[in-house]
Coordinates of C-alpha atoms in Angstrom, one line a residue:
M1 CA -79.5 84.6 61.8
P2 CA -76.6 83.8 59.4
D3 CA -73.8 81.5 60.7
P4 CA -70.5 83.5 61.0
D5 CA -68.6 80.4 60.1
S6 CA -70.3 80.2 56.5
S7 CA -68.7 83.6 55.5
R8 CA -65.3 82.3 56.5
G9 CA -66.1 78.9 54.1
Q10 CA -66.9 81.4 51.1
E11 CA -63.3 83.3 51.4
D12 CA -61.9 79.9 51.5
D13 CA -63.4 78.9 48.5
G14 CA -61.9 81.7 46.8
D15 CA -58.5 81.0 47.8
D16 CA -58.8 77.6 46.6
D17 CA -60.0 78.8 43.1
Q18 CA -57.1 81.2 43.1
R19 CA -54.6 78.4 44.1
G20 CA -55.9 76.1 41.5
N21 CA -55.7 78.8 38.7
L22 CA -52.0 79.5 39.9
L23 CA -51.5 75.6 39.7
F24 CA -53.1 75.3 36.3
L25 CA -51.0 78.3 34.9
L26 CA -47.7 76.9 36.3
V27 CA -48.6 73.6 34.7
A28 CA -49.4 75.2 31.5
V29 CA -46.2 77.1 31.5
L30 CA -44.3 74.0 32.0
V31 CA -45.9 72.2 29.3
V32 CA -45.3 75.1 26.6
V33 CA -41.5 75.5 27.8
A34 CA -41.1 71.3 27.5
G35 CA -42.8 71.5 24.2
I36 CA -40.7 74.3 22.9
W37 CA -37.4 72.5 24.1
L38 CA -38.6 69.1 22.6
V39 CA -39.4 70.9 19.1
T40 CA -35.8 72.7 19.4
K41 CA -34.3 69.0 19.9
L42 CA -36.2 67.5 17.0
I43 CA -35.0 70.2 14.8
D44 CA -31.4 69.7 15.9
L45 CA -31.5 66.0 15.4
R46 CA -33.3 66.5 12.1
N47 CA -30.6 68.8 10.5
L48 CA -28.1 66.1 12.0
Q49 CA -29.5 63.2 10.1
N50 CA -30.0 65.3 6.9
C51 CA -26.1 66.1 7.2
L52 CA -25.2 62.5 7.5
E53 CA -27.5 61.2 4.9
S54 CA -25.8 63.5 2.7
G55 CA -22.4 61.8 3.1
R56 CA -20.6 64.4 5.2
H57 CA -18.5 63.5 8.1
N58 CA -18.3 66.8 9.9
C59 CA -22.0 67.0 10.7
A60 CA -21.4 67.1 14.9
P61 CA -18.1 68.9 15.5
I62 CA -16.6 68.0 18.8
E63 CA -16.1 71.1 21.2
T64 CA -12.7 71.1 23.1
S65 CA -12.0 73.3 25.7
R66 CA -8.7 75.3 25.6

């Protein structure tokens, strides 16, 4: 005779797998967003460095609020 508690355990395993997959997806999305932000920052810094190395003085304009 099958144990009724064993069928509940199988359902819980599916929920755990789904939570694990969602957590992995969330972490993967966060890593991709952080990577895009980091690459953008590195490009901006490279452009600033190239500007300064070429001898210009107005490479990083200061924004003022009016």
